[in-house]
Amino acid sequence: MIITSDELKKMKEESEKKLGREIVAIPKNYDLFDDNIGKIIYANKVAILDYNTNTSFIIENKKFADFEKKIFKLLFRYLRKSEK
């Protein structure tokens, strides 16, 4: 599951479908993805990546990762509904 900008969604949509990934986009009027920063949530870890400075850090904490997953899923579901 990926949340991205509308522009990146259009670019990546075909290749991601082949990998079985679903992409939703933040509407342009709320485009929060100008900063070139990413977040990856996996198991008990959350990684924050700054692609401009090649800086990253990982938080390894189950409660924090679970909290971030809940926020992500809530936003993902909301965006999926708004696209339809």
Tab-separated table of C-alpha atoms in Angstrom:
chain	number	residue	atom	x	y	z
A	1	MET	CA	0.000	0.000	0.000
A	2	ILE	CA	1.422	3.345	-1.067
A	3	ILE	CA	0.290	6.929	-0.464
A	4	THR	CA	1.889	9.437	-2.816
A	5	SER	CA	1.288	12.587	-4.838
A	6	ASP	CA	-1.059	12.551	-7.808
A	7	GLU	CA	1.823	13.058	-10.255
A	8	LEU	CA	3.884	10.172	-8.885
A	9	LYS	CA	0.832	7.937	-8.763
A	10	LYS	CA	0.270	8.395	-12.484
A	11	MET	CA	3.918	7.607	-13.220
A	12	LYS	CA	4.109	4.507	-11.020
A	13	GLU	CA	0.617	3.048	-11.306
A	14	GLU	CA	1.241	0.531	-14.109
A	15	SER	CA	4.463	-0.899	-12.718
A	16	GLU	CA	3.063	-1.107	-9.178
A	17	LYS	CA	-0.024	-3.018	-10.337
A	18	LYS	CA	2.290	-5.714	-11.647
A	19	LEU	CA	3.766	-6.016	-8.150
A	20	GLY	CA	0.330	-6.213	-6.541
A	21	ARG	CA	0.614	-2.835	-4.837
A	22	GLU	CA	-2.268	-0.443	-4.453
A	23	ILE	CA	-1.578	3.289	-4.727
A	24	VAL	CA	-3.721	6.196	-3.583
A	25	ALA	CA	-2.913	9.864	-4.058
A	26	ILE	CA	-3.113	12.929	-1.876
A	27	PRO	CA	-5.267	15.466	-3.790
A	28	LYS	CA	-3.272	18.322	-5.333
A	29	ASN	CA	-4.816	20.918	-3.009
A	30	TYR	CA	-3.392	18.951	-0.044
A	31	ASP	CA	-0.179	17.842	-1.726
A	32	LEU	CA	2.116	17.231	1.193
A	33	PHE	CA	4.708	15.405	-0.862
A	34	ASP	CA	6.802	18.351	-2.057
A	35	ASP	CA	9.461	17.693	0.567
A	36	ASN	CA	10.933	14.522	-0.990
A	37	ILE	CA	10.628	12.663	2.322
A	38	GLY	CA	9.374	9.117	2.706
A	39	LYS	CA	8.213	6.904	5.527
A	40	ILE	CA	8.337	3.122	5.534
A	41	ILE	CA	6.528	1.090	8.177
A	42	TYR	CA	7.472	-2.566	8.508
A	43	ALA	CA	6.975	-4.948	11.435
A	44	ASN	CA	8.149	-3.081	14.552
A	45	LYS	CA	10.161	-0.431	12.660
A	46	VAL	CA	9.464	2.969	11.135
A	47	ALA	CA	12.039	4.470	8.780
A	48	ILE	CA	12.034	8.159	7.862
A	49	LEU	CA	13.986	9.030	4.694
A	50	ASP	CA	15.040	12.465	3.437
A	51	TYR	CA	15.950	11.976	-0.203
A	52	ASN	CA	17.317	15.536	-0.545
A	53	THR	CA	20.057	15.088	2.051
A	54	ASN	CA	20.328	11.284	1.945
A	55	THR	CA	19.526	11.237	5.655
A	56	SER	CA	17.460	8.582	7.358
A	57	PHE	CA	16.674	7.174	10.755
A	58	ILE	CA	14.883	4.101	12.021
A	59	ILE	CA	12.702	3.872	15.090
A	60	GLU	CA	12.480	0.308	16.344
A	61	ASN	CA	9.518	0.268	18.700
A	62	LYS	CA	6.436	-1.946	18.366
A	63	LYS	CA	3.975	0.520	19.928
A	64	PHE	CA	5.217	3.367	17.764
A	65	ALA	CA	5.104	1.219	14.607
A	66	ASP	CA	1.577	0.006	15.437
A	67	PHE	CA	0.451	3.614	15.966
A	68	GLU	CA	1.961	4.694	12.629
A	69	LYS	CA	0.242	1.737	10.886
A	70	LYS	CA	-3.143	2.823	12.260
A	71	ILE	CA	-2.659	6.382	11.018
A	72	PHE	CA	-1.483	5.137	7.606
A	73	LYS	CA	-4.425	2.748	7.187
A	74	LEU	CA	-6.916	5.421	8.211
A	75	LEU	CA	-5.511	7.875	5.657
A	76	PHE	CA	-5.260	5.166	2.980
A	77	ARG	CA	-8.928	4.149	3.407
A	78	TYR	CA	-10.049	7.787	3.347
A	79	LEU	CA	-8.091	8.518	0.168
A	80	ARG	CA	-9.292	5.334	-1.525
A	81	LYS	CA	-12.925	6.324	-0.903
A	82	SER	CA	-12.351	9.874	-2.105
A	83	GLU	CA	-10.872	8.621	-5.411
A	84	LYS	CA	-14.011	6.671	-6.301
